[in-house]
Structure formats: C-alpha cells, structure tokens
Amino acid sequence: MRYIIAFIIVVASFLNVNAQAFKYAFVTDTHVGTETGEEDLRRTVNDINQQNDLDFIIVTGDVTEMGTKLEIKLAKEILTGLKKPWYVIPGNHDTGWSESGGVDFIREFGNDKFTFDHNGYRFIACASGPYVRMSDGHIPRDAVVWLDEVLKKTPADMPIVFINHYPIDNSLDNWYEATDRIKKYNIQYAICGHGHANQAMDFEGVPATMGRSNLRAKDSVGGYNVVTMRSDSVLFAVKKPGLAIEPNWRGIALGKFIPNSSGKIVRPSYEINATYPQVKQTWNYHASANVVLTPAATKKLVVFGNSIGEVEALSIKDGSKKWGFKTGGAIYSSPVIVGNVIALGSGDGCIYGLDLNSGKEIWKIKTGASVLGAPVTDGRVVYIGGSDHNFRAIDAKTGKQIWSFDGVEGAIVGKPLIYQGKVLFGSWGRHLYALDESNGTLLWKWNNGSANRMFSPAMCTPVAKDGVVYFAAPDRVLTALDVNNGNVLWRNKEATVRESIGISEDGSLIFGKTMNNEVVAYKTQTTDPGVLWRLDMGFGYEHTPSMLIAKDKQVFFGTRNGVVYAFDPVSQKTVWAHKVDNSMVNTVNVISKKSVLLATMDGVVTLLTVK
C-alpha cells in the first residue's frame, strides 16, 4: 500500500504539474477549551489568511472540548476571522456533553451539516454524535434523511467528496447508512477527523484520509492539511503555522468511481433474533430524527420527542401517528404524563405542558437555557432541571412554578428520583444533589472528589431503599450514600459498573451493567456487600447509560448495538434478547414482561411483544 501511495504522489507531482484545479485547507479537532486549543486555532486562522491560493476551509468537528455555549462562541469568533469561505460540522466533543443538546452549535454556526459545489465537485458533510448520552459515533437520523435529499439532486456522474467527523467505519454504529449511499454515486474520496493523526484509510472501496488534530500536542505548534485538487489526483500535505508546507504525504487517484466488490463488506448481524423467536416487533415507527429518551405511554398512546424538536404521539395498538407538536429545539427529555398533561423539556429553553389527546400546548415556561433533563412527578407536581443551573417544581395542571433551586453546577441531563420527601438528581457539574421536595431547599450535595466533570453522576438515575441512595457515575464505582445527609456509606468498584443500574422489585438487590458482557447484583445494605452474583449475558463491550428496569420478576435493559435483553434475577439466566437496529437503546419502558416499549438513537420507536 505504501508503494501505491508513493507512486500516485510521484506521478501527480511530475506528470500533472499544470493540472492543478484548486486548493483548500482541511482543519480538524481544534478542541477550543483545552489548554492550547484557542491559541492553536488562532495561529492556524492567521496562517491560512496569509495563503492566497486556498479557495476555502473545511473544519471537520470536535471544534470545542465540551460543547459549552462559551466554547462554541469563542470558536465561532476565531473562525469568523478567516478571509475565505469556511464550512464546519460538529464532532462528538461538540455534542456528547453539550449543555444544549447541540442547539448552541446550530445557533452559532447555522447548521450541523453542509453541502456546496466548487469547480465541478460536490462537497457533502454530515454531523455525527453521540448526542448528550455516552454512545458510539452516530450519523443523526435527520442527517441521513437530508443526505438522501442531497444525493437525489446530485447527477450520477458528478464527483463527490464526503465529509464526516468520524471515519466511515464501525466507529460509527450506522456507518453503512453513509457508505451504502455514497457508493451509488461518483464518490472520489472522504475526509474525517477524530483520530488526531494523519492516516490513509479505505471505507469499503472509498479512499479516505483522516487528518491530524490542529492541537500542538507534544509539538511546539499545531497544524492542518492543505489539500491540492488536480485533474486526476488529490494530494495532502501538512502545514504548520509559520513554517513551510511539508512534502505531500498522501495521494489519491481521481476518476470515475467503480465499486470494489472484492473486499469483504461487513454489516450488523441480527442472528440473535432467531435464537429467541418468541420476541416480535408488534409495530415499528421510524422518526425523522434521533430519539434519545424513553417514550411515555398510556393504554392508548405512546409519546416521545426527537432531536429536531418534534413531539409525536402514536397509537400503542398499531404505531400510527395521532398528532405532532413542534418545539424550537432538540428534545432529549423523556416525557412524563400527569393526568391529561404531558410534561417535557426542550433545547429551545422551554418546559412544555401539552394536552395528551390533542398535543396542543396547555402551558409553557421559558427558562434561561436548554432543558435536556427528564421530569418526574408525584402525581401533582412536575420536577425538572435545566441547563440554566436551575431545578424547578411546577404545578402539572397549571404550569405555575412552585419553587426553583438556582444553585446547580453544570447541565442536568438525567432523570431525578423522588424519595422520602427529597428530590435527588445529578448534573455535569460533578455533584449529586438532594433538595427538599416541598420547597427546593438544598439538603446536601456530594461529589466523588474528581475535578474532571466527565466523571459527574449526570446520566445515572439514582435508586433508593431503606434510607440509602445508590448510583454509579462514569468513574465506574457503585456508590451508596445516606439519603439524610449525603455521607458515604460505601463505594464499590469491583465490577466497574458504569452509569447503568437498577433495583429489584422488592428493593433487596441493586443490578449493574458492566462494560463487558456481565450484569452484576449487590445486596442493598449500609455496608459494602461486594458482588453477590455475576451473569455473563454476552453483550460484549458496553458503555451506554441505559438503566435496568425490573418488572414481573424479570429485568430488562438495552445496549449500544440495538439489542434489548431480559433476564431472570432468581435463576440468573437470560430469558430473551432481541436486536432492533444497530444504535443505542434508551432506557426501556416495560409495560409488562410480555410487552416492552423502546426507542433507539436512530429514531426507531417499537413495541416488542413476547409470546
């Protein structure tokens, strides 16, 4: 392979000197918000502005470190200094921990995908997640729908350059959504970031290039790639600010794309469904955008929101759509139903109360930032937190705010717990909070001692029994606190449980999903019980924060690769498993052991029926 690349470079350099069509800058992984991210990007912008032969600039994601509003504004301010046209998409760092669910990125940059034509070439760039939750890379459902529209308008012989933050391989759970489409057209090559290193790649016969990070890392200065487009080849060379451009390190021959059928094409396997034929999908509804939440349900309706701000209601009988309501921002808030009111938050900064039967707005509360967290209710009051550092209690019927606690550090993205007169919840500000349910007074807050907010107890839904609250943060430690004062009773890292836990129906056991194949159980007690038992369920590597739900003497949970599992905690055996798609399964809504409602990141909402 090295020799082929070298040959292309040599041929292109010596035989096609006069065939140059244009040049552009390929910048990626700027990570504004890290120690040197801002300075490195400012140097690159200044360096690009001094080159008169660059036609435009493409920035392929991880523009910021944590996707905060301030980081995004700063990155926008720096990039606006470019004197030539520039185009940008987000990466996982811009969306995975985003306090706005990606809304701030779109507000600042105008979009999270782009397409444009230049000198006869069509450049197409899709966004990629995950969004808000820890999961695999994922091309959003709405971006795939958009890609279909763009390609439909693209002439069959028009040369295409495809752009994404992730490599178009299994580092994206739905990589095939892109490759299956672009291979039907005259794709020339793809570019990506994410790996922070220059690398020649191949995506099922589509030649590709991963670009180096703009960060300096262990060097004294950062850098980017200058891409030279010739009539029959494209060349990549590193340019470090203030220094001469380096020799071409990568060359790709251009021409009419011919699909390569000799290589092995891998697609997700659904063989597990044949092992458990008793599980069927009663109906399937594919939303037009990602669904990253747990649908709510009544005896007649299923209600959920999606990442382009739509709230939809389906018939629980057949999955047909009954009504829709549009908010102004992405929805990651699992709705709660209180009587005839559906309550949920939106990335547009509002908390909504909608009529269950019609979807019409009953009330709306405007907050100071996106509302990504899920609400809970005691049957009268809705409790919900937002990214404006506030946690609120709202009258479910009227929408009147009863109280608000404004001392939250970081964004709230999880689901609270109401227990013994307290509301308990975590945030991406490192702490777990306990508020007085009646007036919102802070009773205590706790953190694990880590200054790194990525270890915050933000995504795990706490559970409690006999005055003890249990949860697992991304630090992979199961923690038990005294619910009255927040004092640590015990912390166990024996099984490296990461965020996903649950509690048995009688409250005697805590279940935890490990990061590799196993579900474990602990006794609920005030002293460290150690792992009571382990069950190898064979789900492989796992990191999605999908909680374990116990009902009808079984326990149910989803995984990052679209599989839902049920096991018997008494016999410690798998009861069934079913693969829905290849993306993250959110915490499931268990109606009964024979009926499980769920949604996947790719926007599939389905009702599983077990015979």
Coordinates of C-alpha atoms in Angstrom, one line a residue:
M1 CA 0.0 0.0 0.0
R2 CA 2.9 2.4 0.8
Y3 CA 4.3 1.9 -2.6
I4 CA 1.0 2.6 -4.4
I5 CA 0.6 5.8 -2.5
A6 CA 4.1 6.9 -3.2
F7 CA 3.6 6.1 -6.9
I8 CA 0.4 8.2 -7.0
I9 CA 2.3 11.1 -5.4
V10 CA 5.2 10.9 -7.7
V11 CA 3.0 10.6 -10.8
A12 CA 0.8 13.5 -9.7
S13 CA 3.8 15.7 -8.8
F14 CA 5.8 15.2 -12.0
L15 CA 3.2 14.5 -14.7
N16 CA 0.4 16.8 -13.7
V17 CA 2.2 20.0 -12.7
N18 CA -0.1 22.1 -14.8
A19 CA -3.4 20.3 -14.0
Q20 CA -4.0 21.9 -10.6
A21 CA -7.6 23.0 -10.2
F22 CA -7.7 24.4 -6.6
K23 CA -6.6 24.0 -3.0
Y24 CA -8.4 24.1 0.3
A25 CA -7.5 23.8 4.0
F26 CA -8.6 20.8 5.9
V27 CA -8.7 21.6 9.7
T28 CA -10.0 19.2 12.3
D29 CA -10.1 18.5 16.1
T30 CA -9.4 22.1 17.2
H31 CA -10.8 21.4 20.7
V32 CA -11.2 25.0 21.8
G33 CA -11.5 24.9 25.6
T34 CA -8.4 22.8 26.1
E35 CA -5.1 24.4 27.3
T36 CA -3.8 25.3 23.9
G37 CA -6.9 24.9 21.7
E38 CA -7.7 28.6 21.4
E39 CA -4.1 29.7 20.6
D40 CA -3.5 26.9 18.2
L41 CA -6.7 27.7 16.2
R42 CA -5.8 31.5 16.2
R43 CA -2.4 30.6 14.7
T44 CA -4.0 28.4 12.1
V45 CA -6.5 31.1 11.1
N46 CA -3.7 33.7 10.8
D47 CA -1.6 31.2 8.8
I48 CA -4.4 30.4 6.4
N49 CA -5.2 34.1 5.8
Q50 CA -1.6 34.5 4.6
Q51 CA -2.1 32.0 1.8
N52 CA -3.7 33.4 -1.3
D53 CA -4.1 30.1 -3.2
L54 CA -6.6 28.5 -0.8
D55 CA -10.2 28.6 -2.0
F56 CA -12.0 27.6 1.2
I57 CA -11.6 25.9 4.6
I58 CA -13.3 22.8 5.9
V59 CA -13.4 22.1 9.7
T60 CA -14.4 18.5 10.4
G61 CA -15.6 18.5 14.0
D62 CA -14.5 18.5 17.7
V63 CA -14.3 22.2 17.3
T64 CA -14.6 22.5 21.1
E65 CA -13.7 20.4 24.1
M66 CA -17.1 20.2 25.9
G67 CA -19.6 21.8 23.6
T68 CA -20.4 24.6 26.0
K69 CA -22.1 27.8 24.9
L70 CA -18.9 29.8 25.8
E71 CA -16.6 27.4 24.0
I72 CA -18.8 27.5 20.8
K73 CA -19.0 31.3 20.9
L74 CA -15.2 31.5 21.2
A75 CA -14.6 29.1 18.4
K76 CA -17.1 30.9 16.2
E77 CA -15.3 34.3 16.9
I78 CA -11.9 32.8 15.9
L79 CA -13.2 31.1 12.8
T80 CA -15.0 34.3 11.7
G81 CA -11.5 35.8 11.3
L82 CA -11.0 33.6 8.2
K83 CA -10.9 35.7 5.0
K84 CA -12.0 32.9 2.7
P85 CA -15.3 30.8 2.8
W86 CA -15.3 28.2 5.6
Y87 CA -17.6 25.3 6.5
V88 CA -17.9 23.4 9.7
I89 CA -19.6 20.4 11.3
P90 CA -19.6 19.2 14.9
G91 CA -17.9 16.1 16.4
N92 CA -18.6 14.0 19.4
H93 CA -17.0 16.6 21.8
D94 CA -19.3 19.2 20.5
T95 CA -22.5 17.1 21.0
G96 CA -21.8 14.3 23.5
W97 CA -21.5 16.6 26.6
S98 CA -23.4 19.5 25.1
E99 CA -25.4 21.5 27.6
S100 CA -27.8 22.5 24.8
G101 CA -28.1 19.1 23.1
G102 CA -26.3 20.5 20.0
V103 CA -28.7 23.5 19.8
D104 CA -26.0 26.1 20.6
F105 CA -23.8 24.7 17.8
I106 CA -26.6 25.1 15.2
R107 CA -27.5 28.6 16.5
E108 CA -23.9 29.8 16.2
F109 CA -22.8 28.1 13.0
G110 CA -26.2 28.0 11.2
N111 CA -26.3 24.2 10.7
D112 CA -24.6 20.9 11.7
K113 CA -24.2 19.7 8.1
F114 CA -23.5 21.4 4.7
T115 CA -23.1 20.9 1.0
F116 CA -21.6 23.1 -1.6
D117 CA -20.3 22.9 -5.2
H118 CA -16.8 24.0 -6.2
N119 CA -15.1 23.6 -9.6
G120 CA -17.5 20.8 -10.6
Y121 CA -17.1 18.9 -7.3
R122 CA -19.9 18.5 -4.7
F123 CA -18.8 18.5 -1.1
I124 CA -21.2 16.9 1.3
A125 CA -20.8 16.9 5.1
C126 CA -22.9 15.2 7.8
A127 CA -23.0 15.8 11.5
S128 CA -22.1 13.0 13.9
G129 CA -23.0 12.3 17.5
P130 CA -23.4 10.8 20.0
Y131 CA -25.8 13.4 21.4
V132 CA -26.0 14.0 25.2
R133 CA -25.5 10.3 26.1
M134 CA -22.3 8.3 26.0
S135 CA -22.6 6.0 23.0
D136 CA -20.9 5.1 19.7
G137 CA -20.5 7.6 16.9
H138 CA -23.7 8.1 15.0
I139 CA -24.8 10.0 11.9
P140 CA -28.1 11.5 13.1
R141 CA -31.3 10.2 11.6
D142 CA -32.2 13.7 10.3
A143 CA -28.8 14.0 8.6
V144 CA -29.4 10.7 6.8
V145 CA -32.8 11.9 5.6
W146 CA -31.0 15.1 4.5
L147 CA -28.3 13.2 2.7
D148 CA -30.9 11.3 0.7
E149 CA -32.4 14.6 -0.4
V150 CA -28.9 16.0 -1.4
L151 CA -27.9 12.8 -3.3
K152 CA -31.3 12.7 -5.1
K153 CA -30.4 16.1 -6.6
T154 CA -26.9 15.1 -7.5
P155 CA -26.1 14.0 -11.1
A156 CA -24.8 10.4 -11.3
D157 CA -21.5 11.4 -12.8
M158 CA -20.8 14.4 -10.6
P159 CA -17.7 13.9 -8.5
I160 CA -18.4 13.9 -4.7
V161 CA -16.2 14.5 -1.6
F162 CA -17.8 13.1 1.5
I163 CA -17.0 14.6 4.9
N164 CA -17.7 13.5 8.5
H165 CA -16.0 13.8 11.9
Y166 CA -15.7 10.1 12.4
P167 CA -14.2 7.6 10.0
I168 CA -17.0 6.0 7.9
D169 CA -16.4 2.6 9.6
N170 CA -17.7 0.8 12.6
S171 CA -16.6 3.6 14.9
L172 CA -20.0 4.9 13.7
D173 CA -22.8 2.5 14.7
N174 CA -24.6 3.3 11.4
W175 CA -21.6 3.7 9.0
Y176 CA -23.3 1.7 6.4
E177 CA -26.0 4.4 6.1
A178 CA -23.3 6.6 4.5
T179 CA -21.3 4.0 2.6
D180 CA -24.3 2.3 1.1
R181 CA -25.4 5.6 -0.3
I182 CA -22.3 7.3 -1.5
K183 CA -21.0 4.2 -3.3
K184 CA -24.0 4.5 -5.7
Y185 CA -22.6 7.8 -6.8
N186 CA -19.3 9.1 -8.2
I187 CA -17.6 9.4 -4.9
Q188 CA -14.0 10.4 -5.2
Y189 CA -12.8 10.3 -1.6
A190 CA -13.8 11.0 2.0
I191 CA -12.1 13.1 4.7
C192 CA -12.6 12.8 8.5
G193 CA -11.0 13.7 11.8
H194 CA -11.5 12.1 15.3
G195 CA -8.2 10.1 15.4
H196 CA -5.9 13.2 15.7
A197 CA -3.4 11.7 13.3
N198 CA -2.8 11.7 9.5
Q199 CA -3.8 8.4 8.2
A200 CA -4.6 6.8 4.8
M201 CA -7.9 4.9 5.1
D202 CA -10.4 3.0 2.9
F203 CA -14.1 2.7 3.5
E204 CA -15.4 -0.3 1.6
G205 CA -13.5 0.8 -1.5
V206 CA -13.9 4.5 -1.0
P207 CA -10.4 6.0 -0.5
A208 CA -10.3 8.3 2.6
T209 CA -8.0 10.5 4.6
M210 CA -8.0 11.1 8.3
G211 CA -6.5 14.5 9.2
R212 CA -4.2 15.4 12.1
S213 CA -5.5 17.4 15.0
N214 CA -4.9 21.1 14.9
L215 CA -3.6 20.9 18.5
R216 CA 0.1 21.1 19.0
A217 CA 0.1 18.1 21.4
K218 CA 3.7 17.4 22.2
D219 CA 5.0 19.7 19.4
S220 CA 5.6 23.4 19.8
V221 CA 2.9 24.3 17.2
G222 CA -0.3 22.8 15.8
G223 CA -1.1 22.1 12.2
Y224 CA -3.6 21.2 9.5
N225 CA -3.6 19.8 6.0
V226 CA -3.5 21.6 2.7
V227 CA -5.5 19.6 0.1
T228 CA -4.5 20.1 -3.6
M229 CA -7.1 19.0 -6.1
R230 CA -5.7 18.2 -9.6
S231 CA -7.5 16.9 -12.7
D232 CA -6.7 13.3 -11.8
S233 CA -5.4 13.3 -8.3
V234 CA -5.7 14.8 -4.8
L235 CA -2.7 15.4 -2.6
F236 CA -2.5 16.0 1.1
A237 CA 0.3 17.9 2.9
V238 CA 0.8 19.2 6.4
K239 CA 1.0 22.9 7.0
K240 CA 2.2 24.1 10.4
P241 CA 1.6 27.8 11.2
G242 CA 4.7 29.9 10.4
L243 CA 6.5 27.1 8.7
A244 CA 6.8 26.0 5.1
I245 CA 4.4 23.4 3.8
E246 CA 5.7 19.9 4.2
P247 CA 6.0 17.3 1.4
N248 CA 2.9 15.5 0.2
W249 CA 2.2 12.6 2.5
R250 CA -0.9 11.2 0.8
G251 CA -2.2 11.0 -2.7
I252 CA -5.4 9.6 -4.2
A253 CA -6.1 9.0 -7.8
L254 CA -9.3 10.6 -9.0
G255 CA -11.7 9.3 -11.7
K256 CA -15.0 7.6 -12.2
F257 CA -15.8 5.6 -9.1
I258 CA -16.1 1.9 -9.6
P259 CA -17.4 0.0 -6.6
N260 CA -14.9 -2.6 -5.3
S261 CA -16.8 -5.9 -4.8
S262 CA -13.7 -7.9 -3.9
G263 CA -13.4 -6.7 -0.3
K264 CA -15.4 -8.1 2.5
I265 CA -18.5 -6.0 3.3
V266 CA -19.5 -6.3 7.0
R267 CA -23.0 -5.5 8.2
P268 CA -24.6 -5.9 11.6
S269 CA -25.9 -9.3 12.3
Y270 CA -29.4 -10.0 13.5
E271 CA -28.9 -13.7 14.1
I272 CA -29.7 -13.3 17.8
N273 CA -33.3 -12.8 16.9
A274 CA -33.5 -16.3 15.5
T275 CA -32.4 -17.6 18.9
Y276 CA -35.4 -16.0 20.6
P277 CA -38.2 -16.3 18.1
Q278 CA -40.8 -15.6 20.8
V279 CA -40.0 -11.9 20.6
K280 CA -41.7 -9.9 17.8
Q281 CA -41.9 -6.3 16.9
T282 CA -45.6 -5.6 17.0
W283 CA -45.0 -2.3 15.1
N284 CA -42.2 0.0 14.1
Y285 CA -42.2 3.7 13.7
H286 CA -39.1 5.4 12.2
A287 CA -39.0 9.1 13.3
S288 CA -37.4 11.7 11.1
A289 CA -34.7 12.4 13.7
N290 CA -32.9 10.8 16.6
V291 CA -34.9 9.7 19.6
V292 CA -32.6 9.8 22.7
L293 CA -35.1 9.3 25.5
T294 CA -37.7 6.9 27.0
P295 CA -41.2 7.1 25.4
A296 CA -44.1 7.6 27.8
A297 CA -47.2 5.5 27.4
T298 CA -50.9 5.2 28.3
K299 CA -53.3 2.4 27.4
K300 CA -53.8 4.2 24.1
L301 CA -50.9 6.4 23.2
V302 CA -47.1 6.4 23.0
V303 CA -45.5 9.9 23.3
F304 CA -41.9 11.0 22.7
G305 CA -39.7 13.8 21.3
N306 CA -36.9 13.8 18.8
S307 CA -33.7 15.7 18.1
I308 CA -35.3 18.2 15.7
G309 CA -37.7 19.3 18.3
E310 CA -40.8 17.3 17.3
V311 CA -43.1 15.7 19.9
E312 CA -45.1 12.9 18.4
A313 CA -47.9 10.7 19.7
L314 CA -48.5 7.2 18.3
S315 CA -51.3 4.6 18.7
I316 CA -49.9 2.0 21.1
K317 CA -52.0 -0.5 19.2
D318 CA -50.5 -0.2 15.8
G319 CA -47.9 2.7 15.9
S320 CA -49.9 5.0 13.7
K321 CA -49.3 8.7 14.2
K322 CA -52.1 10.5 16.1
W323 CA -50.6 14.0 16.5
G324 CA -47.5 16.1 16.4
F325 CA -46.2 19.3 18.1
K326 CA -43.1 21.3 17.2
T327 CA -40.8 22.9 19.7
G328 CA -37.9 25.2 18.8
G329 CA -35.0 22.9 19.8
A330 CA -33.8 19.3 20.2
I331 CA -35.7 17.2 22.7
Y332 CA -33.8 14.7 24.9
S333 CA -36.2 15.0 27.8
S334 CA -38.2 11.8 28.5
P335 CA -41.8 13.0 28.9
V336 CA -43.9 12.3 31.9
I337 CA -47.7 12.0 31.9
V338 CA -49.7 13.6 34.7
G339 CA -53.5 13.1 34.2
N340 CA -54.2 14.7 30.8
V341 CA -50.9 16.6 30.7
I342 CA -47.6 15.6 29.1
A343 CA -44.6 17.5 30.5
L344 CA -41.2 17.6 29.0
G345 CA -38.3 20.0 28.3
S346 CA -36.8 21.2 25.0
G347 CA -33.5 22.5 23.8
D348 CA -35.3 25.8 22.9
G349 CA -35.1 26.6 26.7
C350 CA -38.8 25.9 27.5
I351 CA -40.7 23.4 29.6
Y352 CA -43.9 22.4 28.0
G353 CA -47.3 21.0 29.2
L354 CA -49.2 19.5 26.3
D355 CA -52.7 18.1 26.1
L356 CA -52.3 14.3 26.0
N357 CA -55.2 13.7 23.5
S358 CA -54.5 16.6 21.0
G359 CA -50.9 17.7 21.5
K360 CA -52.0 21.3 21.9
E361 CA -50.0 23.5 24.3
I362 CA -51.6 24.0 27.7
W363 CA -48.7 25.9 29.3
K364 CA -45.1 26.8 28.7
I365 CA -42.3 28.0 31.0
K366 CA -39.4 29.9 29.4
T367 CA -36.1 29.2 31.2
G368 CA -32.6 30.6 30.7
A369 CA -31.1 27.8 28.7
S370 CA -31.9 24.4 27.1
V371 CA -33.9 21.9 29.2
L372 CA -32.5 18.4 28.5
G373 CA -33.3 16.6 31.7
A374 CA -36.3 14.2 32.2
P375 CA -39.1 15.3 34.5
V376 CA -40.5 13.2 37.3
T377 CA -43.8 13.6 39.1
D378 CA -45.5 12.8 42.4
G379 CA -48.9 12.9 40.7
R380 CA -49.4 16.6 41.1
V381 CA -46.1 18.4 40.8
V382 CA -43.5 18.0 38.0
Y383 CA -39.9 18.2 39.0
I384 CA -37.3 19.0 36.3
G385 CA -33.9 20.5 35.9
G386 CA -32.3 22.5 33.1
S387 CA -29.0 23.9 31.7
D388 CA -29.6 27.3 33.3
H389 CA -28.4 25.9 36.7
N390 CA -32.0 25.7 37.9
F391 CA -34.1 22.8 39.2
R392 CA -37.8 23.5 39.3
A393 CA -41.1 22.3 40.8
I394 CA -44.1 23.0 38.6
D395 CA -47.8 22.5 39.1
A396 CA -48.6 19.9 36.4
K397 CA -52.1 21.2 35.7
T398 CA -51.5 25.0 35.5
G399 CA -47.8 25.2 34.7
K400 CA -47.2 27.6 37.6
Q401 CA -43.7 27.4 39.1
I402 CA -43.9 26.4 42.8
W403 CA -40.2 26.8 43.6
S404 CA -36.8 26.9 42.0
F405 CA -33.3 26.0 43.2
D406 CA -30.7 28.0 41.3
G407 CA -27.5 26.5 42.7
V408 CA -26.9 23.7 40.3
E409 CA -23.4 23.4 38.8
G410 CA -23.4 22.2 35.2
A411 CA -26.2 20.9 33.0
I412 CA -28.9 18.5 34.2
V413 CA -29.5 15.7 31.6
G414 CA -30.7 12.8 33.6
K415 CA -33.8 11.7 35.5
P416 CA -34.4 12.6 39.2
L417 CA -35.6 10.4 42.0
I418 CA -38.3 11.4 44.5
Y419 CA -37.7 9.6 47.8
Q420 CA -38.6 10.2 51.4
G421 CA -39.5 13.9 50.9
K422 CA -36.4 14.6 48.8
V423 CA -35.7 15.1 45.1
L424 CA -32.3 13.6 44.1
F425 CA -30.5 14.3 40.8
G426 CA -27.1 14.6 39.3
S427 CA -25.6 17.0 36.8
W428 CA -22.5 17.5 34.6
G429 CA -21.2 19.8 37.3
R430 CA -19.7 16.9 39.3
H431 CA -22.4 16.8 42.1
L432 CA -25.4 14.7 43.2
Y433 CA -28.0 17.0 44.8
A434 CA -30.7 16.4 47.4
L435 CA -33.4 19.0 47.6
D436 CA -36.4 19.3 50.0
E437 CA -39.3 18.2 47.9
S438 CA -41.7 20.8 49.4
N439 CA -39.6 24.0 49.0
G440 CA -36.5 23.2 47.0
T441 CA -34.0 23.9 49.8
L442 CA -30.6 22.3 49.4
L443 CA -30.3 19.5 51.9
W444 CA -26.9 18.2 50.8
K445 CA -24.7 17.7 47.7
W446 CA -22.0 15.2 47.1
N447 CA -19.2 14.6 44.5
N448 CA -16.6 11.8 44.0
G449 CA -13.6 14.1 44.5
S450 CA -12.7 14.2 40.8
A451 CA -12.1 17.6 39.3
N452 CA -12.9 16.1 35.9
R453 CA -16.5 16.8 35.2
M454 CA -16.7 13.9 32.8
F455 CA -16.9 11.7 35.9
S456 CA -20.0 13.5 37.1
P457 CA -23.0 11.5 38.3
A458 CA -25.1 13.0 35.5
M459 CA -26.6 10.2 33.5
C460 CA -27.4 7.5 36.1
T461 CA -30.9 7.5 37.5
P462 CA -30.5 7.1 41.3
V463 CA -32.4 4.3 43.1
A464 CA -33.0 4.0 46.9
K465 CA -34.0 1.6 49.6
D466 CA -34.1 1.9 53.5
G467 CA -32.6 5.4 53.6
V468 CA -29.8 4.6 51.2
V469 CA -29.4 6.1 47.7
Y470 CA -27.4 4.2 45.1
F471 CA -25.9 5.4 41.8
A472 CA -22.9 4.8 39.5
A473 CA -21.0 7.7 37.8
P474 CA -18.7 7.3 34.8
D475 CA -15.9 6.7 37.4
R476 CA -17.2 3.1 37.3
V477 CA -17.8 3.0 41.0
L478 CA -21.2 2.0 42.6
T479 CA -21.8 4.4 45.4
A480 CA -24.1 4.2 48.4
L481 CA -25.0 7.4 50.4
D482 CA -27.0 8.1 53.5
V483 CA -30.1 9.8 52.0
N484 CA -30.4 12.0 55.1
N485 CA -27.0 13.7 54.9
G486 CA -25.2 12.6 51.8
N487 CA -22.5 10.8 53.8
V488 CA -20.7 7.9 52.0
L489 CA -21.7 4.5 53.3
W490 CA -19.7 2.5 50.8
R491 CA -18.2 2.7 47.3
N492 CA -17.5 -0.5 45.3
K493 CA -15.5 -0.6 42.0
E494 CA -15.2 -4.4 41.9
A495 CA -17.3 -4.8 38.8
T496 CA -16.7 -1.4 37.1
V497 CA -20.4 -0.6 36.7
R498 CA -20.7 2.5 34.5
E499 CA -23.9 4.5 35.0
S500 CA -26.4 1.7 34.2
I501 CA -28.0 0.4 37.3
G502 CA -31.5 -0.7 38.6
I503 CA -33.2 -2.0 41.7
S504 CA -35.2 -5.2 42.2
E505 CA -39.0 -5.0 42.7
D506 CA -38.7 -5.8 46.4
G507 CA -35.7 -3.5 46.8
S508 CA -33.4 -6.2 48.0
L509 CA -30.9 -6.0 45.1
I510 CA -29.1 -3.4 43.1
F511 CA -28.3 -4.5 39.5
G512 CA -25.5 -3.1 37.5
K513 CA -24.5 -3.4 33.8
T514 CA -20.7 -3.7 33.4
M515 CA -18.7 -2.6 30.4
N516 CA -18.1 -6.1 29.2
N517 CA -20.7 -8.8 29.0
E518 CA -21.8 -9.1 32.6
V519 CA -24.7 -8.0 34.7
V520 CA -23.9 -8.0 38.5
A521 CA -26.0 -7.8 41.6
Y522 CA -25.4 -6.3 45.1
K523 CA -27.5 -6.6 48.2
T524 CA -29.0 -3.3 49.4
Q525 CA -27.4 -2.6 52.8
T526 CA -25.4 0.1 54.7
T527 CA -22.1 -1.8 54.4
D528 CA -20.2 -2.8 51.3
P529 CA -21.8 -6.1 50.3
G530 CA -19.4 -6.9 47.5
V531 CA -20.7 -8.5 44.3
L532 CA -23.4 -11.1 45.1
W533 CA -23.5 -12.7 41.7
R534 CA -22.4 -12.2 38.1
L535 CA -24.3 -13.1 35.0
D536 CA -22.5 -13.3 31.6
M537 CA -25.0 -12.2 29.0
G538 CA -22.6 -11.9 26.1
F539 CA -23.5 -8.4 25.1
G540 CA -19.8 -7.5 24.5
Y541 CA -18.2 -4.1 25.2
E542 CA -20.9 -1.8 26.6
H543 CA -21.0 1.8 27.7
T544 CA -24.5 3.3 27.1
P545 CA -26.4 4.7 30.1
S546 CA -29.5 2.6 29.7
M547 CA -30.9 1.7 33.1
L548 CA -32.0 -1.8 34.2
I549 CA -35.8 -2.0 34.8
A550 CA -37.3 -4.7 37.0
K551 CA -40.9 -5.8 36.5
D552 CA -42.9 -9.0 36.7
K553 CA -39.9 -10.9 38.1
Q554 CA -37.7 -10.1 35.2
V555 CA -35.1 -7.4 34.5
F556 CA -34.8 -5.5 31.2
F557 CA -32.2 -3.3 29.6
G558 CA -30.8 -2.1 26.3
T559 CA -27.3 -1.9 24.8
R560 CA -25.2 0.3 22.5
N561 CA -25.8 -2.0 19.5
G562 CA -29.6 -2.1 19.4
V563 CA -30.2 -5.2 21.5
V564 CA -32.7 -5.5 24.3
Y565 CA -32.2 -8.2 27.0
A566 CA -34.4 -9.7 29.6
F567 CA -33.1 -11.9 32.4
D568 CA -34.5 -13.8 35.4
P569 CA -32.7 -12.5 38.6
V570 CA -33.6 -15.6 40.6
S571 CA -32.4 -18.3 38.2
Q572 CA -29.8 -15.8 36.9
K573 CA -30.4 -16.8 33.3
T574 CA -31.1 -14.9 30.1
V575 CA -34.8 -15.1 29.2
W576 CA -34.6 -13.4 25.8
A577 CA -32.8 -10.9 23.6
H578 CA -33.9 -9.0 20.5
K579 CA -32.0 -6.7 18.1
V580 CA -34.0 -3.7 16.9
D581 CA -31.3 -1.8 15.0
N582 CA -27.6 -1.1 15.5
S583 CA -27.8 2.1 17.6
M584 CA -28.1 2.8 21.3
V585 CA -31.3 1.6 23.0
N586 CA -32.5 4.1 25.6
T587 CA -33.8 3.0 28.9
V588 CA -36.8 0.9 28.1
N589 CA -40.4 1.4 29.2
V590 CA -41.5 -2.0 30.5
I591 CA -45.3 -2.2 30.3
S592 CA -45.2 -5.9 31.4
K593 CA -42.9 -8.8 30.9
K594 CA -44.8 -9.5 27.7
S595 CA -44.7 -6.0 26.4
V596 CA -41.7 -3.7 26.2
L597 CA -41.8 -0.2 24.6
L598 CA -38.5 1.3 23.5
A599 CA -36.7 3.9 21.3
T600 CA -33.3 3.8 19.7
M601 CA -30.9 6.6 19.0
D602 CA -31.6 6.2 15.3
G603 CA -35.2 7.2 15.8
V604 CA -36.8 3.7 15.8
V605 CA -39.7 3.5 18.3
T606 CA -41.1 0.0 18.6
L607 CA -43.3 -2.2 20.8
L608 CA -41.8 -5.7 21.5
T609 CA -44.3 -8.4 22.3
V610 CA -43.1 -11.7 23.9
K611 CA -45.2 -14.8 23.4

